[in-house]
Short mmCIF file of C-alpha atoms in Angstrom, two decimals:
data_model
loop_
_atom_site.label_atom_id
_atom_site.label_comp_id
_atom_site.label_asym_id
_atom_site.label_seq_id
_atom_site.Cartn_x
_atom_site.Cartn_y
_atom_site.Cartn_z
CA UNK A 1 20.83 -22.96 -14.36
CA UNK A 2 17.82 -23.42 -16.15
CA UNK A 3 14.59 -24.23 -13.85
CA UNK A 4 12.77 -27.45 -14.82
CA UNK A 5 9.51 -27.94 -17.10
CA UNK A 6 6.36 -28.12 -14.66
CA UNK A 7 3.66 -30.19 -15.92
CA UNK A 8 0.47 -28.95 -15.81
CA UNK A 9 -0.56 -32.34 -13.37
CA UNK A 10 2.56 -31.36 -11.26
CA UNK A 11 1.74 -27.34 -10.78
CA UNK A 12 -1.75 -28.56 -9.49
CA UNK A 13 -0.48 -30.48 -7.18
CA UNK A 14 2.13 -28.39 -6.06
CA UNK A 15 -0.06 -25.31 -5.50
CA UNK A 16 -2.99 -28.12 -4.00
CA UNK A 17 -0.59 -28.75 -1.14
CA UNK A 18 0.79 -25.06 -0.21
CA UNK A 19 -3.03 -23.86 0.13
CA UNK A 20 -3.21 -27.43 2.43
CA UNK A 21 -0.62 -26.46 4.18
CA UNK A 22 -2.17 -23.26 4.86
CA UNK A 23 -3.91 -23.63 8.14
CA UNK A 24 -6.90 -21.12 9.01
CA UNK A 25 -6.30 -18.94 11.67
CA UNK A 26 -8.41 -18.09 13.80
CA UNK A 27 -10.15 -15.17 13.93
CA UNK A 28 -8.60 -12.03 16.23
CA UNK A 29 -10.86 -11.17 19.68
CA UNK A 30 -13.42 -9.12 18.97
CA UNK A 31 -12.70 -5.26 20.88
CA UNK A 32 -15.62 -3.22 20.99
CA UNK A 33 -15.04 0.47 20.12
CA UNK A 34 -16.40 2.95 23.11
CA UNK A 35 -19.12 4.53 21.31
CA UNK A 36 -22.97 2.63 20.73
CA UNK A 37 -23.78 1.17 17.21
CA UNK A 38 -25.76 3.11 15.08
CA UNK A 39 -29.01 1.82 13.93
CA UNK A 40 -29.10 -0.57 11.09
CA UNK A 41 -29.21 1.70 7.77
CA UNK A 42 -32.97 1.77 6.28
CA UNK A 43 -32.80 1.00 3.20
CA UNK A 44 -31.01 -2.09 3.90
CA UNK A 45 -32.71 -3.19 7.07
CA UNK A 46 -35.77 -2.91 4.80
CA UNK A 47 -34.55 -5.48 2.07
CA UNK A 48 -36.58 -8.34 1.94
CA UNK A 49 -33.64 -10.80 1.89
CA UNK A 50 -31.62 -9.25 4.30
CA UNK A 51 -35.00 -9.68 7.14
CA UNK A 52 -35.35 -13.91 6.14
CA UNK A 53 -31.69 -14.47 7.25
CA UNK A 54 -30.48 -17.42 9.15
CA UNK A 55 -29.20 -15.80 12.19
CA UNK A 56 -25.49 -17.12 11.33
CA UNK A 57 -25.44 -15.04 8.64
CA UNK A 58 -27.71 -11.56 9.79
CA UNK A 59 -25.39 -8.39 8.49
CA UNK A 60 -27.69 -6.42 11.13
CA UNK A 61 -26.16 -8.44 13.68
CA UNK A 62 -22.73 -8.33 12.30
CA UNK A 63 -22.26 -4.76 12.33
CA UNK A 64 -23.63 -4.58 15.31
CA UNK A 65 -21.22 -6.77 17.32
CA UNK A 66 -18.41 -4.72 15.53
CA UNK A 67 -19.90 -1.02 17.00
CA UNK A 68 -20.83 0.53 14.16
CA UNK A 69 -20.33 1.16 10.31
CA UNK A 70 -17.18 1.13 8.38
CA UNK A 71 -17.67 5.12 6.89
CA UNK A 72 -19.56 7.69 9.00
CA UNK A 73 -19.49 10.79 6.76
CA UNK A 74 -17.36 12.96 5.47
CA UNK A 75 -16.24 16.37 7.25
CA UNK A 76 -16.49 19.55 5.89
CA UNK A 77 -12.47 20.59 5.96
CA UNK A 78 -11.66 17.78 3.41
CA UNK A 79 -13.05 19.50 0.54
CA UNK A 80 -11.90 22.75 0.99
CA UNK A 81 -8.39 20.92 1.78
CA UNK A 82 -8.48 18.64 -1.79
CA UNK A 83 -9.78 21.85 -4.00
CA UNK A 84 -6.78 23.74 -2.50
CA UNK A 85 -4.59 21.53 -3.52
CA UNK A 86 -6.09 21.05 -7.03
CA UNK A 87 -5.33 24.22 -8.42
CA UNK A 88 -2.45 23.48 -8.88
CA UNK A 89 -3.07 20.50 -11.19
CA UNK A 90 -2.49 22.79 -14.60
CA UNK A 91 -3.09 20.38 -17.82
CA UNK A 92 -2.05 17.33 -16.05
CA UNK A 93 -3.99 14.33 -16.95
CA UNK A 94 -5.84 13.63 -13.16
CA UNK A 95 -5.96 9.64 -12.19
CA UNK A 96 -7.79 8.22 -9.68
CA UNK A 97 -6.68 5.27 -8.09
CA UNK A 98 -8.13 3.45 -5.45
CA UNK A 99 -6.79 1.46 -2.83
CA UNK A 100 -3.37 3.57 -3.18
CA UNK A 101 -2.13 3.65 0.02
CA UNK A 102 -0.01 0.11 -0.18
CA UNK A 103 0.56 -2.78 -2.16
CA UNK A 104 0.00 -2.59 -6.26
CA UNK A 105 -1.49 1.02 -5.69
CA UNK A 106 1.15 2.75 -3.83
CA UNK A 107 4.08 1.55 -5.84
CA UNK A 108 1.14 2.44 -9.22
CA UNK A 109 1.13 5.63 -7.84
CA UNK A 110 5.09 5.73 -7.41
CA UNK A 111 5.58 4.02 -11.21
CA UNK A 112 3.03 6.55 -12.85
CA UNK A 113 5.14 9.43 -11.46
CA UNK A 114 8.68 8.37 -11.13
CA UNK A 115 8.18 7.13 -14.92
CA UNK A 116 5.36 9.11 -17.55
CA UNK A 117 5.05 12.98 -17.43
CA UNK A 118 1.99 14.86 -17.38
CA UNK A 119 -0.18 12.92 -14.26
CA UNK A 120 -1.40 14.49 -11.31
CA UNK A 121 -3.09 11.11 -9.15
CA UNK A 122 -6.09 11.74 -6.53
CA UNK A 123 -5.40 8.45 -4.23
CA UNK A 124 -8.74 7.23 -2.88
CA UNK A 125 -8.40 5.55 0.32
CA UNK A 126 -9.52 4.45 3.48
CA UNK A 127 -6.71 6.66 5.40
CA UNK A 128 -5.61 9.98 3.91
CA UNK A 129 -3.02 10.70 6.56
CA UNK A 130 -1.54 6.89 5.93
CA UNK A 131 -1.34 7.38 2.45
CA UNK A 132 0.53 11.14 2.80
CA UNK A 133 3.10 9.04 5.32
CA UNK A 134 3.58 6.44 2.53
CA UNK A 135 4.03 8.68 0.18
CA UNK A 136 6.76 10.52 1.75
CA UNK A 137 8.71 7.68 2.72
CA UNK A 138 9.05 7.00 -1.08
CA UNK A 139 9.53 10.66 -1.68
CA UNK A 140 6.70 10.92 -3.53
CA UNK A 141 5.85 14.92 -4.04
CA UNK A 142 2.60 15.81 -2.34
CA UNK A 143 2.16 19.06 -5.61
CA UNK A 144 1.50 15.68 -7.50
CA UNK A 145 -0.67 13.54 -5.63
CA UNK A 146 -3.90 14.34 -3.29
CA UNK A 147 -5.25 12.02 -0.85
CA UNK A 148 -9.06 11.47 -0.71
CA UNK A 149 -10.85 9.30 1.74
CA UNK A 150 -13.32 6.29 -0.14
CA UNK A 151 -14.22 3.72 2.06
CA UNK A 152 -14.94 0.90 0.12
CA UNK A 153 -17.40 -1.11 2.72
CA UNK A 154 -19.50 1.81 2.11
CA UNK A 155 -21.47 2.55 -1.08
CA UNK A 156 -22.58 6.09 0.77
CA UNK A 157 -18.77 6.53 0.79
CA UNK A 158 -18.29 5.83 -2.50
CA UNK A 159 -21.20 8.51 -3.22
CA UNK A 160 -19.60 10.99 -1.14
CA UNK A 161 -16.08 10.62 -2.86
CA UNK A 162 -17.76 11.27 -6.17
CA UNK A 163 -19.40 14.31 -4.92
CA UNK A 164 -16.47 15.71 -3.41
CA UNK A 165 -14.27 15.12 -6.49
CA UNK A 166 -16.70 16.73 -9.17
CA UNK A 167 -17.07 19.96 -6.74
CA UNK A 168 -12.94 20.21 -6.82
CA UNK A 169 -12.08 19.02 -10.04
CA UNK A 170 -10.83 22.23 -12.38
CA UNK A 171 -13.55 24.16 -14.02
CA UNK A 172 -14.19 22.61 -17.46
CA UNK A 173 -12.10 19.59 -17.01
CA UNK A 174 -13.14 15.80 -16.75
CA UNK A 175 -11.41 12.78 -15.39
CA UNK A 176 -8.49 10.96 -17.58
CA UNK A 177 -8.28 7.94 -16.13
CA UNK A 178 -10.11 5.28 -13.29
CA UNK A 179 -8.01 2.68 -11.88
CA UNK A 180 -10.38 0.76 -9.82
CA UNK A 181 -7.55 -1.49 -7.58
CA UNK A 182 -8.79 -1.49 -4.28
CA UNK A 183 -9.59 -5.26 -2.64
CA UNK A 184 -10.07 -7.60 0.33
CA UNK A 185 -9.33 -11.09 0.41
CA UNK A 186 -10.47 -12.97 3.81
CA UNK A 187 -9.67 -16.63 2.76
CA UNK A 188 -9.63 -17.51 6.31
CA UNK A 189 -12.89 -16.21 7.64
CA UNK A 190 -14.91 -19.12 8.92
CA UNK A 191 -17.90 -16.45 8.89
CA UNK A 192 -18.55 -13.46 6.21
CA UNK A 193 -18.29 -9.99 6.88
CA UNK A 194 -20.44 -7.51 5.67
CA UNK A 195 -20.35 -4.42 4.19
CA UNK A 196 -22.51 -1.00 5.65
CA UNK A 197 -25.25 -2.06 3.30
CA UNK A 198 -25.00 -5.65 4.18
CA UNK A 199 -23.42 -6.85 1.49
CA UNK A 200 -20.79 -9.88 1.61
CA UNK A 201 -17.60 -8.14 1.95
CA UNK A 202 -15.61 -9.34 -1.10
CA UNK A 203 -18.68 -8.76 -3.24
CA UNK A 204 -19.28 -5.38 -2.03
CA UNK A 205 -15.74 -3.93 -1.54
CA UNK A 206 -14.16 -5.34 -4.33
CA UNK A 207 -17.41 -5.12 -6.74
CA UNK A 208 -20.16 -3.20 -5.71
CA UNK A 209 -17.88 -0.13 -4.83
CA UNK A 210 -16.09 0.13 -7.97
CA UNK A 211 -19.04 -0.43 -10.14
CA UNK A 212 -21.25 2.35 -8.49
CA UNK A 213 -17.77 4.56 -8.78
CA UNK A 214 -17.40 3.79 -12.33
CA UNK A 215 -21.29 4.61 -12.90
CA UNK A 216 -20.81 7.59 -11.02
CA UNK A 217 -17.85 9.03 -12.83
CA UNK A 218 -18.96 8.67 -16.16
CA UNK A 219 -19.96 11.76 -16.49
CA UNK A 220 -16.82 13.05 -15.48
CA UNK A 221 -14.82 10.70 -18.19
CA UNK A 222 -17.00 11.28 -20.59
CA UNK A 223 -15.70 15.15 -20.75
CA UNK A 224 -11.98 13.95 -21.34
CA UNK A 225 -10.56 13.34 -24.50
CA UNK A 226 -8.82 9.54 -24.39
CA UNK A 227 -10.06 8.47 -20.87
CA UNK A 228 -9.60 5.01 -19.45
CA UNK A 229 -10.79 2.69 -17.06
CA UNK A 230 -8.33 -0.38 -15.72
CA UNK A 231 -10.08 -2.85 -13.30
CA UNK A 232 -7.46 -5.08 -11.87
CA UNK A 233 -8.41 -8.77 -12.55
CA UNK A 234 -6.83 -11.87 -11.39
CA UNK A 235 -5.51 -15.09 -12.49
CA UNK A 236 -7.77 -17.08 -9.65
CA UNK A 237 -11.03 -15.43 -11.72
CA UNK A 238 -10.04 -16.63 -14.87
CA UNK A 239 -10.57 -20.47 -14.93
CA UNK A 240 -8.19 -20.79 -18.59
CA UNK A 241 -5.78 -20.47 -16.66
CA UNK A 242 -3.73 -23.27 -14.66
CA UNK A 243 -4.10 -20.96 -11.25
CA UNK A 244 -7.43 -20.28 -11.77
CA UNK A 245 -8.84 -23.75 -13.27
CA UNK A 246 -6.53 -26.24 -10.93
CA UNK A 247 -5.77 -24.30 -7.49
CA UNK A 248 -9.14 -24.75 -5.38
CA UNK A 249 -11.83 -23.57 -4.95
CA UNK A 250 -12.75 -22.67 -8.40
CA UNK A 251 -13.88 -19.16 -9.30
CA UNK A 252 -17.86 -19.95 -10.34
CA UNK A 253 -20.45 -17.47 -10.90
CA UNK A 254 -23.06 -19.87 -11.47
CA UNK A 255 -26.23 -18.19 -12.56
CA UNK A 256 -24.70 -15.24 -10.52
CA UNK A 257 -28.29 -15.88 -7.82
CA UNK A 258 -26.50 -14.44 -4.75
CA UNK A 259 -25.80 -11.02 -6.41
CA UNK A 260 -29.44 -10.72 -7.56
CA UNK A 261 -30.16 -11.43 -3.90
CA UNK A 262 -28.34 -8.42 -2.64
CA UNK A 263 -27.62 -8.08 0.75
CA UNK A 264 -27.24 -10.94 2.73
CA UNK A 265 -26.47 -13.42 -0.05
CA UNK A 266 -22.57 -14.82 1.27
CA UNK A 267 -21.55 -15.87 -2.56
CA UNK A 268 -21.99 -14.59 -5.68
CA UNK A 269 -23.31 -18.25 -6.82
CA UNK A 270 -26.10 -18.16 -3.82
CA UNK A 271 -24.34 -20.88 -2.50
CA UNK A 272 -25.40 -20.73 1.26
CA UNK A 273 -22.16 -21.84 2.73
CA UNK A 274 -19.23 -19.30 2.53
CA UNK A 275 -15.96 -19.89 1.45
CA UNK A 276 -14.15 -16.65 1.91
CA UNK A 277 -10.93 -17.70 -0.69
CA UNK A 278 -14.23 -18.41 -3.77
CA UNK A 279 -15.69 -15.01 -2.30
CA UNK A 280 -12.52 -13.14 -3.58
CA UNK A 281 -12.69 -15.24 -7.08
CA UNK A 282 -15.61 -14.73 -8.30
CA UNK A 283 -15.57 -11.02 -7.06
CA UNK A 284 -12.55 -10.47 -9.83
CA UNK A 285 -14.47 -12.67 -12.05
CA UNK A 286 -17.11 -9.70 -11.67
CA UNK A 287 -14.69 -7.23 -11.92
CA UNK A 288 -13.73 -9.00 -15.49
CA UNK A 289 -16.81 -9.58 -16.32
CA UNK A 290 -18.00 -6.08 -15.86
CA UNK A 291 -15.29 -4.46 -17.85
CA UNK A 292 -16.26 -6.14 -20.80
CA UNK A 293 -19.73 -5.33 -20.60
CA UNK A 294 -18.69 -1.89 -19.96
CA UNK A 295 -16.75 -2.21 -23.27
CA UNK A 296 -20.27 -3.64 -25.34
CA UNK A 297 -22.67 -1.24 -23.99
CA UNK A 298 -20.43 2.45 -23.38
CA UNK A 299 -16.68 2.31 -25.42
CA UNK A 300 -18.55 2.90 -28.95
CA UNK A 301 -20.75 5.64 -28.37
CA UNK A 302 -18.30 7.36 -25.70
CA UNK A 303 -14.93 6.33 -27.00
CA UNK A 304 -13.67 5.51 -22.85
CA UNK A 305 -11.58 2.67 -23.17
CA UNK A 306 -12.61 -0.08 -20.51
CA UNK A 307 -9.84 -3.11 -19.72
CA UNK A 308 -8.22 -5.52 -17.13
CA UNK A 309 -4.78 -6.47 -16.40
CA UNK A 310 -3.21 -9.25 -14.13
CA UNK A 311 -0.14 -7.83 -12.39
CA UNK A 312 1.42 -11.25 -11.56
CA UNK A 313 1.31 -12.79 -8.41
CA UNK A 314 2.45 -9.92 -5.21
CA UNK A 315 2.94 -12.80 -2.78
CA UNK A 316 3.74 -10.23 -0.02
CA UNK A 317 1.50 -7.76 -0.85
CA UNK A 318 -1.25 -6.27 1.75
CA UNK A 319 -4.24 -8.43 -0.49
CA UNK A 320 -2.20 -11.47 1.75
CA UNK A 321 -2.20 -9.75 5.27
CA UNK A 322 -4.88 -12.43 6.58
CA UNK A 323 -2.18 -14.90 5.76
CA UNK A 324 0.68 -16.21 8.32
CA UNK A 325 4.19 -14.69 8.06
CA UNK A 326 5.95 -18.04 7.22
CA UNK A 327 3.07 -18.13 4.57
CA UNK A 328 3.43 -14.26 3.52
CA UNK A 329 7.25 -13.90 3.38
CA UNK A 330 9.02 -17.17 2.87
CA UNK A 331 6.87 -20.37 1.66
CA UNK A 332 4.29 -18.58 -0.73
CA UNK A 333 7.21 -16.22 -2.30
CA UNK A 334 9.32 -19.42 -2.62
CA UNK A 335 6.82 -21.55 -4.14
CA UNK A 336 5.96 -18.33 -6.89
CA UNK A 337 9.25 -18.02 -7.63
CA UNK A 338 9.72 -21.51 -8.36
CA UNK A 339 6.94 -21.93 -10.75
CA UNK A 340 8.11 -18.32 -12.32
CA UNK A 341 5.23 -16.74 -11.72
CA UNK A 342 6.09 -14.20 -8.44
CA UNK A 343 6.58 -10.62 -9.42
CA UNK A 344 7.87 -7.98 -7.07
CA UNK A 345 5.93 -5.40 -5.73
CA UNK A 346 7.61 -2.31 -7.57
CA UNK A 347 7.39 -4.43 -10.60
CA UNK A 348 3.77 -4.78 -10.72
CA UNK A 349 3.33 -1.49 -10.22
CA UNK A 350 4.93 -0.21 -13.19
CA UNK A 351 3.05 -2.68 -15.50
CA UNK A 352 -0.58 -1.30 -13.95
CA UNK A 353 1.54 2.45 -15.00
CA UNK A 354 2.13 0.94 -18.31
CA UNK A 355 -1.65 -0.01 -18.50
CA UNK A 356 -2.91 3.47 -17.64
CA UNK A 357 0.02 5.53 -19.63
CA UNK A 358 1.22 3.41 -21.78
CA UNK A 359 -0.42 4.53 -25.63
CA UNK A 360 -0.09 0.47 -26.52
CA UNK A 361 -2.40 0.00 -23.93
CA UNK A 362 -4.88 2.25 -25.07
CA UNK A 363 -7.16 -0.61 -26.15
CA UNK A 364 -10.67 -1.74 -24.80
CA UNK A 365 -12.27 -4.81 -23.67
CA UNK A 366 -8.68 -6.59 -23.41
CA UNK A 367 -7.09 -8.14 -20.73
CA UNK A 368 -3.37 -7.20 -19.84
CA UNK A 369 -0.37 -9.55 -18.93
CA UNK A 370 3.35 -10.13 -19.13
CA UNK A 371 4.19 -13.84 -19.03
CA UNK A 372 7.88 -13.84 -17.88
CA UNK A 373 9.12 -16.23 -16.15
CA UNK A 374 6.25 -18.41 -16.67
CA UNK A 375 6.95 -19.07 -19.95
CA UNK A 376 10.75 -20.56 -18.98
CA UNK A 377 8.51 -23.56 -16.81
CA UNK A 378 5.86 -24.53 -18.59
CA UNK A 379 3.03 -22.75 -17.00
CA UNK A 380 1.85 -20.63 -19.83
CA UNK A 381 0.03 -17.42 -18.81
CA UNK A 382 0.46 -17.87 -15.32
CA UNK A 383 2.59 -14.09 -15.10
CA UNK A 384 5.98 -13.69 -13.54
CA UNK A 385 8.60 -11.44 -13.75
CA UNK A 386 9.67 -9.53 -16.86
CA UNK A 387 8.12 -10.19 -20.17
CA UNK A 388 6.65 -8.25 -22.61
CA UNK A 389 2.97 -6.86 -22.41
CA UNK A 390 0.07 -9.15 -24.14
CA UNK A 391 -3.46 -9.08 -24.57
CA UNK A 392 -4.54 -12.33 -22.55
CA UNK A 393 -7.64 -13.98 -22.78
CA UNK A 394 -10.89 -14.25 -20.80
CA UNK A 395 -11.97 -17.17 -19.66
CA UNK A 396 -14.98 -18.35 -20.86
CA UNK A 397 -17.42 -17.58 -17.95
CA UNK A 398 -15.89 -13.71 -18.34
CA UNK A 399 -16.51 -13.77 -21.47
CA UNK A 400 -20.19 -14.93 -21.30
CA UNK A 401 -22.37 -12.17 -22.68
CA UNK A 402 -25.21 -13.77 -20.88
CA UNK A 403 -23.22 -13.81 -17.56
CA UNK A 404 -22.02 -10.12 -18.40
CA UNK A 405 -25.67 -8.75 -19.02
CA UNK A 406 -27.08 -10.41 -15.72
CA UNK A 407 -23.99 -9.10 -13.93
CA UNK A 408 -24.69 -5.42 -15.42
CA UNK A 409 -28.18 -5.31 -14.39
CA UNK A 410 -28.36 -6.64 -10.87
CA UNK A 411 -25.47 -5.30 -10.17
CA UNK A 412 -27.10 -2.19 -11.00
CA UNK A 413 -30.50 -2.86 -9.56
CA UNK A 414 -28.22 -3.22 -6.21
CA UNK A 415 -26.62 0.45 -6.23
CA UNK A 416 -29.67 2.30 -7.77
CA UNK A 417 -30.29 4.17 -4.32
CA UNK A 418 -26.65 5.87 -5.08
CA UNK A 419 -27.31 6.82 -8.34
CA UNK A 420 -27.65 11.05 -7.71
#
């Protein structure tokens, strides 16, 4: 039978109380690797933000208490390994997609192979060897795929993956397409972590990182005919929408203070109290945001395209491994199915294929969706499963131009000593 009409005042109150219900949990006991923590990197230590830090909130001291930094270096036999493997790409279009290893990514990586021809994928991830045991337990050929490690917490990471890939990449060809996917969500951290540069962890993994990478690569995408770049948004960072505008805390850039600050700064808004569930919001408002600036200043005189898409809502994806298992795997999927709006895993990720591969999607500065079930409850553009594709709409802080140029250039000003 037919589910009931929500209203929009029931919905809010529905989703009010699960993320009520959701107790914090504490955090795990700390375990202190065996070997010393490195010194605190220069250039950060030397920010003047970073040194007039309440001690709460010091990065210094944060990395220090967890023995050392997230990404430290590359080794030689990687490089020689990934250009091995290749030459064998042939015309394939290459795709790099972060965060492959699970969740949306890995079953991207499975869609875009399993389902369009012609795609070789480089998988940037924290883990090579987890990625090349995921892969084959979803028998997913390794002559089509080639793990490369990007540590996100780490913007010299992200400079070393870049390096790495132009050296291997085929003589004369460029990169087809950037899926930047990759993302942390610590809603119940009572304290922020920090990335190796001191950045707030949201802000810098699922930001910083992929800005700098998509700076980086440019040059790269410039040199293939029809590239693309798809940074995964979210419902939560889009406040038109009844999950983003109703389900606290808001997504709220502000005047976007705490990423001119830099390092140190524990919200995007320079609010000094962190909430780590707002951290992840307005980091994907950011990641919106940026796309469509990227779409005003480069798609015209370059021809990339630059867009977003929502996937639905993954309720047992890895993005909710800080949750509770009751949480994770029976009330959250129960609630999203009830309000239409839960998509499965292997679902999602052949409608972030359909955005890379897909020639309907070949379209910049627009925002991807499937409604779905949604649309059977009264919801709207809350996502769900099946549906046809639609171009969605920012919400009005996204869209912005004033919040999109600030977010550009301090966002910019932040990963200027990566820029080689």
């Amino acid at each position: 039978s037919a589910l009931p009409t929500l209203s929009t005042e029931m919905l809010a109150f529905t989703l009010g109380t699960a993320c009520a219900l959701v107790v914090p949990r504490a955090p795990a006991p700390h375990v202190t690797p065996a070997f010393a923590a490195p010194s605190f990197a220069p250039r950060v230590a030397a920010h003047p933000v970073l040194q007039a830090l309440p001690a709460a909130y010091s990065p210094a001291k944060e990395i220090a208490a967890r023995g050392g930094k997230y990404y430290e270096g590359r080794t030689p036999e990687m490089s020689e390994a990934i250009k091995q493997a290749l030459r064998e790409v042939g015309r394939r279009k290459i795709c790099v997609i972060t965060g492959a290893s699970s969740g949306l990514g890995l079953a991207c990586v499975q869609a875009l192979l399993r389902d369009y021809e012609g795609y070789y994928v480089i998988a940037a991830v924290r883990d090579p060897a987890k990625m090349d045991q995921a892969a084959a337990k979803l028998g997913i050929s390794p002559n089509d795929y080639q793990a490369m490690k990007l540590e996100c917490a780490s913007l010299q990471s992200v400079q070393d993956f870049v390096q790495d890939l132009k050296q291997v990449l085929p003589r004369g060809r460029g990169l087809d397409r950037l899926v930047c996917n990759a993302a942390v969500y610590l809603p119940t951290d009572p304290k922020p972590r920090f990335t190796d540069q001191g950045f707030e962890m949201s802000m810098g993994v699922n930001h910083l990182s992929h800005f700098l990478l998509i700076q980086l690569l440019l040059p790269e995408l410039k040199k293939a005919e029809g590239a693309q770049v798809c940074v995964i948004g979210s419902v939560t960072g889009n406040k038109n929408t009844v999950a983003g505008s109703l389900v606290k805390p808001v997504a709220d850039v502000g005047t976007l203070s705490g990423l001119k600050a830099g390092p140190g700064a524990v919200m995007v808004d320079g609010d000094p109290k962190f909430d780590g569930a707002k951290a992840y919001k307005d980091a994907k408002a950011l990641n919106m945001m940026t796309v469509l600036e990227a779409h005003r200043r480069l798609h015209a005189q370059t021809g990339i395209v630059f867009n977003s898409m929502y996937p639905g809502c993954i309720a047992q994806t890895q993005l909710f491994r800080e949750k509770r298992d009751w949480f994770r795997y029976f009330f959250f999927p129960t609630l999203m199915k009830a309000i239409g709006s839960y998509v499965s895993q292997p679902e999602a990720g052949q409608r972030l294929a359909q955005v890379i591969a897909d020639p309907v999607a070949a379209k910049s500065g627009v925002y991807w969706s499937w409604n779905g079930d949604a649309s059977r409850v009264g919801v709207g553009n809350a996502g769900g499963a099946g549906g046809e594709i639609f171009e969605n709409e920012f919400s009005g802080m996204v869209r912005d131009e004033r919040n999109g140029q600030l977010c550009w250039d301090y966002s910019m000003e932040l990963i200027k000593p990566y820029l080689k």
